[in-house]
mmCIF file of C-alpha atoms in Angstrom:
data_model
loop_
_atom_site.group_PDB
_atom_site.id
_atom_site.type_symbol
_atom_site.label_atom_id
_atom_site.label_comp_id
_atom_site.label_asym_id
_atom_site.label_seq_id
_atom_site.Cartn_x
_atom_site.Cartn_y
_atom_site.Cartn_z
ATOM 1 C CA UNK A 283 -5.425 -31.398 47.681
ATOM 2 C CA UNK A 284 -3.808 -31.294 43.173
ATOM 3 C CA UNK A 285 0.783 -31.855 43.983
ATOM 4 C CA UNK A 286 2.132 -28.502 42.315
ATOM 5 C CA UNK A 287 3.745 -29.416 38.891
ATOM 6 C CA UNK A 288 7.416 -29.148 38.081
ATOM 7 C CA UNK A 289 6.607 -25.558 37.262
ATOM 8 C CA UNK A 290 4.389 -23.988 40.024
ATOM 9 C CA UNK A 291 7.585 -24.520 41.939
ATOM 10 C CA UNK A 292 9.914 -23.436 40.222
ATOM 11 C CA UNK A 293 7.996 -20.376 39.451
ATOM 12 C CA UNK A 294 7.044 -20.122 43.004
ATOM 13 C CA UNK A 295 10.905 -20.289 43.997
ATOM 14 C CA UNK A 296 12.056 -17.448 41.514
ATOM 15 C CA UNK A 297 9.679 -15.347 43.521
ATOM 16 C CA UNK A 298 10.758 -15.747 47.067
ATOM 17 C CA UNK A 299 12.838 -13.056 48.658
ATOM 18 C CA UNK A 300 16.470 -13.993 48.162
ATOM 19 C CA UNK A 301 15.797 -16.299 44.754
ATOM 20 C CA UNK A 302 18.877 -14.868 42.951
ATOM 21 C CA UNK A 303 21.153 -15.802 45.283
ATOM 22 C CA UNK A 304 20.642 -19.013 45.549
ATOM 23 C CA UNK A 305 18.891 -19.667 41.277
ATOM 24 C CA UNK A 306 22.318 -21.444 40.460
ATOM 25 C CA UNK A 307 22.821 -23.658 42.810
ATOM 26 C CA UNK A 308 19.432 -25.302 42.522
ATOM 27 C CA UNK A 309 19.680 -24.927 38.576
ATOM 28 C CA UNK A 310 23.088 -26.798 39.150
ATOM 29 C CA UNK A 311 22.007 -29.975 41.059
ATOM 30 C CA UNK A 312 18.139 -29.911 39.349
ATOM 31 C CA UNK A 313 20.051 -29.907 35.665
ATOM 32 C CA UNK A 314 22.396 -32.536 37.253
ATOM 33 C CA UNK A 315 19.761 -34.279 38.281
ATOM 34 C CA UNK A 316 16.912 -34.088 35.171
ATOM 35 C CA UNK A 317 20.444 -34.448 32.541
ATOM 36 C CA UNK A 318 21.900 -38.183 34.715
ATOM 37 C CA UNK A 319 18.243 -39.307 34.744
ATOM 38 C CA UNK A 320 17.468 -38.473 31.580
ATOM 39 C CA UNK A 321 20.617 -40.404 30.003
ATOM 40 C CA UNK A 322 20.414 -42.709 32.521
ATOM 41 C CA UNK A 323 16.922 -44.467 32.409
ATOM 42 C CA UNK A 324 17.479 -45.629 28.587
ATOM 43 C CA UNK A 325 20.296 -47.903 28.753
ATOM 44 C CA UNK A 326 18.761 -49.320 32.953
ATOM 45 C CA UNK A 327 16.081 -49.868 30.862
ATOM 46 C CA UNK A 328 16.951 -52.880 29.139
ATOM 47 C CA UNK A 329 19.677 -54.298 31.314
ATOM 48 C CA UNK A 330 17.816 -57.330 32.365
ATOM 49 C CA UNK A 331 15.909 -59.939 31.390
ATOM 50 C CA UNK A 332 12.879 -58.866 31.767
ATOM 51 C CA UNK A 333 11.413 -55.716 29.396
ATOM 52 C CA UNK A 334 8.705 -53.856 30.768
ATOM 53 C CA UNK A 335 5.131 -54.069 28.083
ATOM 54 C CA UNK A 336 6.687 -56.896 26.409
ATOM 55 C CA UNK A 337 4.750 -59.595 23.574
ATOM 56 C CA UNK A 338 3.659 -62.405 24.480
ATOM 57 C CA UNK A 339 6.143 -63.726 22.100
ATOM 58 C CA UNK A 340 3.845 -66.965 21.705
ATOM 59 C CA UNK A 341 0.859 -65.241 20.317
ATOM 60 C CA UNK A 342 3.394 -61.604 18.618
ATOM 61 C CA UNK A 343 6.572 -61.889 17.478
ATOM 62 C CA UNK A 344 9.979 -60.788 19.238
ATOM 63 C CA UNK A 345 11.965 -61.706 16.606
ATOM 64 C CA UNK A 346 13.910 -63.197 19.905
ATOM 65 C CA UNK A 347 15.051 -65.224 17.321
ATOM 66 C CA UNK A 348 15.820 -63.855 14.733
ATOM 67 C CA UNK A 349 18.532 -61.953 16.794
ATOM 68 C CA UNK A 350 20.216 -64.487 18.978
ATOM 69 C CA UNK A 351 23.209 -65.606 16.970
ATOM 70 C CA UNK A 352 26.462 -63.314 17.441
ATOM 71 C CA UNK A 353 29.218 -62.647 19.394
ATOM 72 C CA UNK A 354 30.220 -60.661 22.944
ATOM 73 C CA UNK A 355 33.166 -61.308 25.409
ATOM 74 C CA UNK A 356 31.424 -60.682 28.587
ATOM 75 C CA UNK A 357 33.664 -58.325 31.639
ATOM 76 C CA UNK A 358 36.813 -59.885 33.585
ATOM 77 C CA UNK A 359 35.221 -61.950 37.643
ATOM 78 C CA UNK A 360 35.944 -63.347 40.305
ATOM 79 C CA UNK A 361 35.465 -67.126 39.900
ATOM 80 C CA UNK A 362 36.023 -69.623 41.980
ATOM 81 C CA UNK A 363 36.125 -70.651 46.182
ATOM 82 C CA UNK A 364 36.977 -67.470 47.738
ATOM 83 C CA UNK A 365 38.229 -70.483 50.200
ATOM 84 C CA UNK A 366 40.995 -71.785 48.758
ATOM 85 C CA UNK A 367 44.125 -70.370 46.816
ATOM 86 C CA UNK A 368 42.593 -71.002 43.053
ATOM 87 C CA UNK A 369 41.118 -68.004 42.116
ATOM 88 C CA UNK A 370 40.909 -67.343 38.956
ATOM 89 C CA UNK A 371 39.304 -63.864 37.093
ATOM 90 C CA UNK A 372 38.199 -65.124 34.437
ATOM 91 C CA UNK A 373 36.523 -63.317 30.930
ATOM 92 C CA UNK A 374 34.546 -64.949 28.949
ATOM 93 C CA UNK A 375 33.287 -65.403 25.095
ATOM 94 C CA UNK A 376 30.230 -66.553 23.558
ATOM 95 C CA UNK A 377 29.233 -67.010 20.449
ATOM 96 C CA UNK A 378 26.189 -68.258 18.984
ATOM 97 C CA UNK A 379 26.386 -68.911 15.223
ATOM 98 C CA UNK A 380 23.444 -70.448 13.229
ATOM 99 C CA UNK A 381 25.566 -71.885 10.126
ATOM 100 C CA UNK A 382 25.578 -75.201 12.528
ATOM 101 C CA UNK A 383 23.791 -74.234 15.284
ATOM 102 C CA UNK A 384 27.714 -74.023 16.933
ATOM 103 C CA UNK A 385 27.027 -72.855 20.443
ATOM 104 C CA UNK A 386 30.477 -71.926 21.719
ATOM 105 C CA UNK A 387 32.130 -70.648 25.161
ATOM 106 C CA UNK A 388 35.740 -68.966 25.903
ATOM 107 C CA UNK A 389 36.929 -68.872 29.222
ATOM 108 C CA UNK A 390 39.993 -67.404 29.554
ATOM 109 C CA UNK A 391 41.808 -67.196 33.304
ATOM 110 C CA UNK A 392 44.400 -64.988 34.335
ATOM 111 C CA UNK A 393 46.007 -64.826 38.434
ATOM 112 C CA UNK A 394 44.235 -61.398 38.718
ATOM 113 C CA UNK A 395 42.343 -58.829 37.408
ATOM 114 C CA UNK A 396 44.433 -56.047 36.190
ATOM 115 C CA UNK A 397 45.646 -58.938 34.746
ATOM 116 C CA UNK A 398 42.991 -60.268 33.058
ATOM 117 C CA UNK A 399 41.573 -56.449 32.407
ATOM 118 C CA UNK A 400 44.928 -56.264 29.881
ATOM 119 C CA UNK A 401 45.177 -60.027 28.569
ATOM 120 C CA UNK A 402 47.179 -61.672 29.976
ATOM 121 C CA UNK A 403 45.355 -65.069 30.426
ATOM 122 C CA UNK A 404 47.394 -67.771 31.651
ATOM 123 C CA UNK A 405 44.368 -70.728 31.226
ATOM 124 C CA UNK A 406 41.703 -71.402 28.167
ATOM 125 C CA UNK A 407 38.769 -73.800 28.554
ATOM 126 C CA UNK A 408 36.262 -74.045 26.045
ATOM 127 C CA UNK A 409 32.674 -75.091 25.810
ATOM 128 C CA UNK A 410 31.325 -76.219 22.216
ATOM 129 C CA UNK A 411 28.642 -77.493 20.511
ATOM 130 C CA UNK A 412 24.960 -76.838 19.142
ATOM 131 C CA UNK A 413 21.631 -74.718 19.883
ATOM 132 C CA UNK A 414 18.284 -75.043 19.856
ATOM 133 C CA UNK A 415 15.128 -72.929 19.247
ATOM 134 C CA UNK A 416 12.701 -74.246 21.371
ATOM 135 C CA UNK A 417 9.862 -71.372 20.880
ATOM 136 C CA UNK A 418 8.536 -68.703 22.540
ATOM 137 C CA UNK A 419 8.017 -68.591 26.675
ATOM 138 C CA UNK A 420 3.946 -69.842 27.806
ATOM 139 C CA UNK A 421 6.202 -68.792 31.667
ATOM 140 C CA UNK A 422 8.037 -65.002 30.931
ATOM 141 C CA UNK A 423 6.215 -62.449 28.819
ATOM 142 C CA UNK A 424 8.495 -61.319 26.108
ATOM 143 C CA UNK A 425 10.855 -64.293 26.521
ATOM 144 C CA UNK A 426 12.141 -67.057 24.257
ATOM 145 C CA UNK A 427 13.383 -70.137 25.378
ATOM 146 C CA UNK A 428 16.645 -72.509 24.060
ATOM 147 C CA UNK A 429 19.030 -75.690 24.432
ATOM 148 C CA UNK A 430 22.161 -75.974 24.465
ATOM 149 C CA UNK A 431 24.319 -79.131 24.218
ATOM 150 C CA UNK A 432 27.688 -79.883 24.489
ATOM 151 C CA UNK A 433 29.825 -81.764 22.508
ATOM 152 C CA UNK A 434 33.050 -80.895 23.242
ATOM 153 C CA UNK A 435 35.612 -79.320 26.121
ATOM 154 C CA UNK A 436 39.107 -78.159 25.794
ATOM 155 C CA UNK A 437 41.010 -76.937 28.383
ATOM 156 C CA UNK A 438 44.631 -75.414 27.499
ATOM 157 C CA UNK A 439 47.836 -73.948 29.952
ATOM 158 C CA UNK A 440 48.934 -71.379 28.247
ATOM 159 C CA UNK A 441 51.491 -70.415 29.708
ATOM 160 C CA UNK A 442 53.378 -72.532 32.879
ATOM 161 C CA UNK A 443 54.018 -68.955 34.685
ATOM 162 C CA UNK A 444 53.150 -65.010 34.799
ATOM 163 C CA UNK A 445 55.486 -62.117 35.106
ATOM 164 C CA UNK A 446 54.980 -58.987 35.482
ATOM 165 C CA UNK A 447 57.962 -56.031 35.866
ATOM 166 C CA UNK A 448 57.811 -53.687 38.871
ATOM 167 C CA UNK A 449 59.909 -50.900 39.636
ATOM 168 C CA UNK A 450 61.975 -51.855 37.160
ATOM 169 C CA UNK A 451 62.926 -55.851 38.521
ATOM 170 C CA UNK A 452 60.761 -58.941 36.875
ATOM 171 C CA UNK A 453 58.523 -61.088 38.935
ATOM 172 C CA UNK A 454 57.220 -64.556 38.313
ATOM 173 C CA UNK A 455 55.013 -66.365 39.632
ATOM 174 C CA UNK A 456 54.512 -70.016 38.602
ATOM 175 C CA UNK A 457 50.756 -71.401 37.639
ATOM 176 C CA UNK A 458 51.203 -74.931 37.815
ATOM 177 C CA UNK A 459 50.680 -74.978 41.366
ATOM 178 C CA UNK A 460 47.704 -73.794 41.889
ATOM 179 C CA UNK A 461 46.570 -75.954 38.670
ATOM 180 C CA UNK A 462 47.429 -79.172 40.642
ATOM 181 C CA UNK A 463 45.837 -78.321 43.067
ATOM 182 C CA UNK A 464 42.681 -77.242 41.379
ATOM 183 C CA UNK A 465 42.214 -79.708 38.622
ATOM 184 C CA UNK A 466 44.609 -82.905 39.948
ATOM 185 C CA UNK A 467 42.796 -84.661 37.332
ATOM 186 C CA UNK A 468 43.696 -88.353 38.583
ATOM 187 C CA UNK A 469 47.370 -87.536 38.288
ATOM 188 C CA UNK A 470 47.351 -86.397 35.026
ATOM 189 C CA UNK A 471 51.222 -83.920 34.821
ATOM 190 C CA UNK A 472 50.871 -80.713 33.869
ATOM 191 C CA UNK A 473 54.180 -79.892 33.050
ATOM 192 C CA UNK A 474 53.754 -82.055 29.727
ATOM 193 C CA UNK A 475 50.953 -80.123 28.568
ATOM 194 C CA UNK A 476 51.992 -76.689 28.344
ATOM 195 C CA UNK A 477 50.485 -74.465 25.770
ATOM 196 C CA UNK A 478 48.691 -77.633 24.365
ATOM 197 C CA UNK A 479 45.163 -78.437 23.588
ATOM 198 C CA UNK A 480 43.358 -80.677 25.397
ATOM 199 C CA UNK A 481 40.291 -82.096 23.987
ATOM 200 C CA UNK A 482 39.904 -85.511 26.466
ATOM 201 C CA UNK A 483 39.808 -82.765 29.449
ATOM 202 C CA UNK A 484 36.136 -84.059 30.436
ATOM 203 C CA UNK A 485 37.244 -87.862 30.709
ATOM 204 C CA UNK A 486 40.092 -87.333 31.980
ATOM 205 C CA UNK A 487 38.687 -85.124 34.531
ATOM 206 C CA UNK A 488 35.586 -87.322 36.111
ATOM 207 C CA UNK A 489 34.480 -87.128 38.408
ATOM 208 C CA UNK A 490 34.174 -82.804 37.873
ATOM 209 C CA UNK A 491 35.452 -83.083 41.599
ATOM 210 C CA UNK A 492 38.447 -84.044 39.655
ATOM 211 C CA UNK A 493 38.936 -80.099 38.338
ATOM 212 C CA UNK A 494 36.771 -78.054 39.797
ATOM 213 C CA UNK A 495 37.488 -74.947 37.489
ATOM 214 C CA UNK A 496 35.638 -76.765 34.767
ATOM 215 C CA UNK A 497 32.151 -74.490 35.358
ATOM 216 C CA UNK A 498 29.494 -76.890 36.199
ATOM 217 C CA UNK A 499 26.824 -76.731 34.291
ATOM 218 C CA UNK A 500 28.611 -76.757 30.776
ATOM 219 C CA UNK A 501 30.691 -79.167 32.161
ATOM 220 C CA UNK A 502 26.347 -81.517 31.854
ATOM 221 C CA UNK A 503 25.713 -82.267 27.719
ATOM 222 C CA UNK A 504 22.503 -80.192 28.121
ATOM 223 C CA UNK A 505 21.554 -76.458 29.319
ATOM 224 C CA UNK A 506 18.340 -74.539 29.537
ATOM 225 C CA UNK A 507 18.215 -70.911 29.587
ATOM 226 C CA UNK A 508 15.264 -68.302 28.821
ATOM 227 C CA UNK A 509 16.584 -65.528 26.697
ATOM 228 C CA UNK A 510 15.521 -62.258 24.615
ATOM 229 C CA UNK A 511 17.669 -59.900 21.520
ATOM 230 C CA UNK A 512 18.089 -57.061 19.585
ATOM 231 C CA UNK A 513 20.519 -56.812 16.375
ATOM 232 C CA UNK A 514 22.974 -54.949 18.945
ATOM 233 C CA UNK A 515 22.183 -56.543 22.402
ATOM 234 C CA UNK A 516 22.018 -60.107 24.228
ATOM 235 C CA UNK A 517 20.279 -61.252 27.477
ATOM 236 C CA UNK A 518 20.546 -64.397 28.481
ATOM 237 C CA UNK A 519 19.186 -66.509 32.097
ATOM 238 C CA UNK A 520 21.648 -68.284 33.533
ATOM 239 C CA UNK A 521 21.890 -71.929 31.964
ATOM 240 C CA UNK A 522 20.567 -74.498 34.084
ATOM 241 C CA UNK A 523 20.602 -78.276 33.928
ATOM 242 C CA UNK A 524 16.191 -78.420 34.752
ATOM 243 C CA UNK A 525 13.805 -76.776 32.422
ATOM 244 C CA UNK A 526 12.734 -75.884 35.843
ATOM 245 C CA UNK A 527 15.119 -72.632 36.322
ATOM 246 C CA UNK A 528 16.128 -72.522 32.522
ATOM 247 C CA UNK A 529 12.567 -71.625 31.396
ATOM 248 C CA UNK A 530 9.902 -71.874 34.523
ATOM 249 C CA UNK A 531 12.192 -69.602 36.500
ATOM 250 C CA UNK A 532 14.744 -68.333 34.592
ATOM 251 C CA UNK A 533 17.781 -66.687 36.809
ATOM 252 C CA UNK A 534 18.609 -63.025 35.882
ATOM 253 C CA UNK A 535 21.844 -62.965 34.002
ATOM 254 C CA UNK A 536 21.942 -59.215 32.647
ATOM 255 C CA UNK A 537 22.579 -58.505 28.788
ATOM 256 C CA UNK A 538 25.775 -57.748 26.506
ATOM 257 C CA UNK A 539 26.177 -55.987 24.050
ATOM 258 C CA UNK A 540 27.698 -57.468 20.612
ATOM 259 C CA UNK A 541 30.582 -56.883 19.678
ATOM 260 C CA UNK A 542 29.181 -56.046 16.222
ATOM 261 C CA UNK A 543 25.205 -55.735 15.062
ATOM 262 C CA UNK A 544 24.259 -59.715 14.457
ATOM 263 C CA UNK A 545 20.808 -61.328 12.834
ATOM 264 C CA UNK A 546 21.137 -66.035 12.384
ATOM 265 C CA UNK A 547 20.165 -65.148 8.400
ATOM 266 C CA UNK A 548 22.286 -61.934 7.519
ATOM 267 C CA UNK A 549 25.346 -62.658 10.177
ATOM 268 C CA UNK A 550 27.074 -58.994 10.702
ATOM 269 C CA UNK A 551 25.313 -55.428 9.598
ATOM 270 C CA UNK A 552 26.846 -53.194 7.674
ATOM 271 C CA UNK A 553 26.337 -50.012 9.964
ATOM 272 C CA UNK A 554 28.079 -46.922 9.533
ATOM 273 C CA UNK A 555 29.911 -45.504 12.113
ATOM 274 C CA UNK A 556 27.625 -43.024 13.619
ATOM 275 C CA UNK A 557 25.244 -46.153 13.801
ATOM 276 C CA UNK A 558 26.622 -48.437 15.359
ATOM 277 C CA UNK A 559 27.245 -47.923 18.482
ATOM 278 C CA UNK A 560 24.971 -46.773 20.905
ATOM 279 C CA UNK A 561 25.168 -43.050 22.666
ATOM 280 C CA UNK A 562 26.554 -43.632 26.310
ATOM 281 C CA UNK A 563 26.366 -40.979 28.560
ATOM 282 C CA UNK A 564 29.714 -40.719 29.442
ATOM 283 C CA UNK A 565 31.201 -38.317 32.598
ATOM 284 C CA UNK A 566 32.334 -35.583 30.351
ATOM 285 C CA UNK A 567 28.914 -35.722 28.264
ATOM 286 C CA UNK A 568 26.883 -35.253 31.461
ATOM 287 C CA UNK A 569 29.136 -32.995 32.252
ATOM 288 C CA UNK A 570 29.373 -30.061 28.855
ATOM 289 C CA UNK A 571 24.975 -31.205 28.763
ATOM 290 C CA UNK A 572 25.051 -29.934 32.596
ATOM 291 C CA UNK A 573 26.817 -26.432 31.568
ATOM 292 C CA UNK A 574 24.586 -25.759 28.652
ATOM 293 C CA UNK A 575 21.412 -26.199 30.599
ATOM 294 C CA UNK A 576 22.436 -23.698 33.015
ATOM 295 C CA UNK A 577 24.014 -21.299 30.683
ATOM 296 C CA UNK A 578 20.764 -21.055 28.720
ATOM 297 C CA UNK A 579 18.300 -21.534 31.756
ATOM 298 C CA UNK A 580 20.124 -18.779 33.568
ATOM 299 C CA UNK A 581 19.674 -16.327 30.331
ATOM 300 C CA UNK A 582 16.631 -17.174 29.835
ATOM 301 C CA UNK A 583 15.478 -17.206 33.429
ATOM 302 C CA UNK A 584 16.873 -13.763 33.883
ATOM 303 C CA UNK A 585 15.197 -10.247 32.425
ATOM 304 C CA UNK A 586 17.710 -7.491 31.079
ATOM 305 C CA UNK A 587 18.222 -5.923 34.635
ATOM 306 C CA UNK A 588 18.742 -9.654 36.394
ATOM 307 C CA UNK A 589 15.174 -10.120 37.143
ATOM 308 C CA UNK A 590 12.565 -13.007 36.209
ATOM 309 C CA UNK A 591 10.810 -12.546 33.220
ATOM 310 C CA UNK A 592 8.097 -15.728 34.146
ATOM 311 C CA UNK A 593 9.440 -17.528 30.899
ATOM 312 C CA UNK A 594 11.957 -19.547 33.176
ATOM 313 C CA UNK A 595 10.326 -22.729 33.018
ATOM 314 C CA UNK A 596 8.951 -22.718 29.896
ATOM 315 C CA UNK A 597 12.346 -22.036 28.246
ATOM 316 C CA UNK A 598 13.755 -24.619 30.575
ATOM 317 C CA UNK A 599 11.524 -27.457 28.874
ATOM 318 C CA UNK A 600 11.924 -26.001 25.685
ATOM 319 C CA UNK A 601 15.967 -26.022 26.069
ATOM 320 C CA UNK A 602 16.812 -29.412 26.976
ATOM 321 C CA UNK A 603 18.646 -31.605 24.822
ATOM 322 C CA UNK A 604 16.882 -34.549 23.693
ATOM 323 C CA UNK A 605 20.022 -36.870 23.039
ATOM 324 C CA UNK A 606 21.097 -39.853 25.151
ATOM 325 C CA UNK A 607 18.202 -41.353 23.149
ATOM 326 C CA UNK A 608 19.301 -45.024 22.814
ATOM 327 C CA UNK A 609 18.522 -46.518 19.605
ATOM 328 C CA UNK A 610 16.007 -49.470 19.298
#
């Protein structure tokens, strides 16, 4: 048997007795599903490290290396051991610059999610070094290989307490007690280092167990990662101290949008406001398109007397707005 097409199902449905009473509800559901799938498929399609039907970067140009450079900000996320009282909400900035092949990772910590999202940080850790390209990946189609070498590491205590106003009262919580627990650093007196950038933090806190807040991977001198990149987006694997996990078996860390479309040679690209940001399918967009699609479909599917005219499927396919297509 040949499976019925959506057109066949639609035609059979509207010819059923009592179809007029149910057509609105069915069209609402169909329109909502159609728009959500159409809008979100483009956004989800490139949200991961691996891209379906990608080119082999060892035999064809993928342009990953040309687009590796840029600056992006990762959203706030919880870092630390849930069993310890030193949990931090961390927002991370990653900068990859062409001049000098500079790699910079800035981790800013807050006491809770709200403080992190509003930028109220009390701790900043910076890892700085250089990056190097290693060509297309022979292990995974569509990816390229790179390494980063960390040459400098700094820690700055921005505030000794965090204060917030609730119900007209000011509440303040000290940060130094948590820092002493998380980073004893061989007896370092943190009270004397408020708003002081410590560039010698790596030597002061050896071994790393003296400061678990320091990133396990970036604490080491060199790490490996796989990546793919466009002018607007960069996708990195989880960095690893070994090429076995950084290159051969990379772990997907997802993708991030650059703050500004950037290439390594041209730098930040000058784009118009309309082209600078890829179209996003917000709730308002989905709702408006949903309503418009239902109205157009109902007006086409019903004749002058409210009867089916036979043009519903064609009208439905012709009236679907071709929006939410992401620019490549």
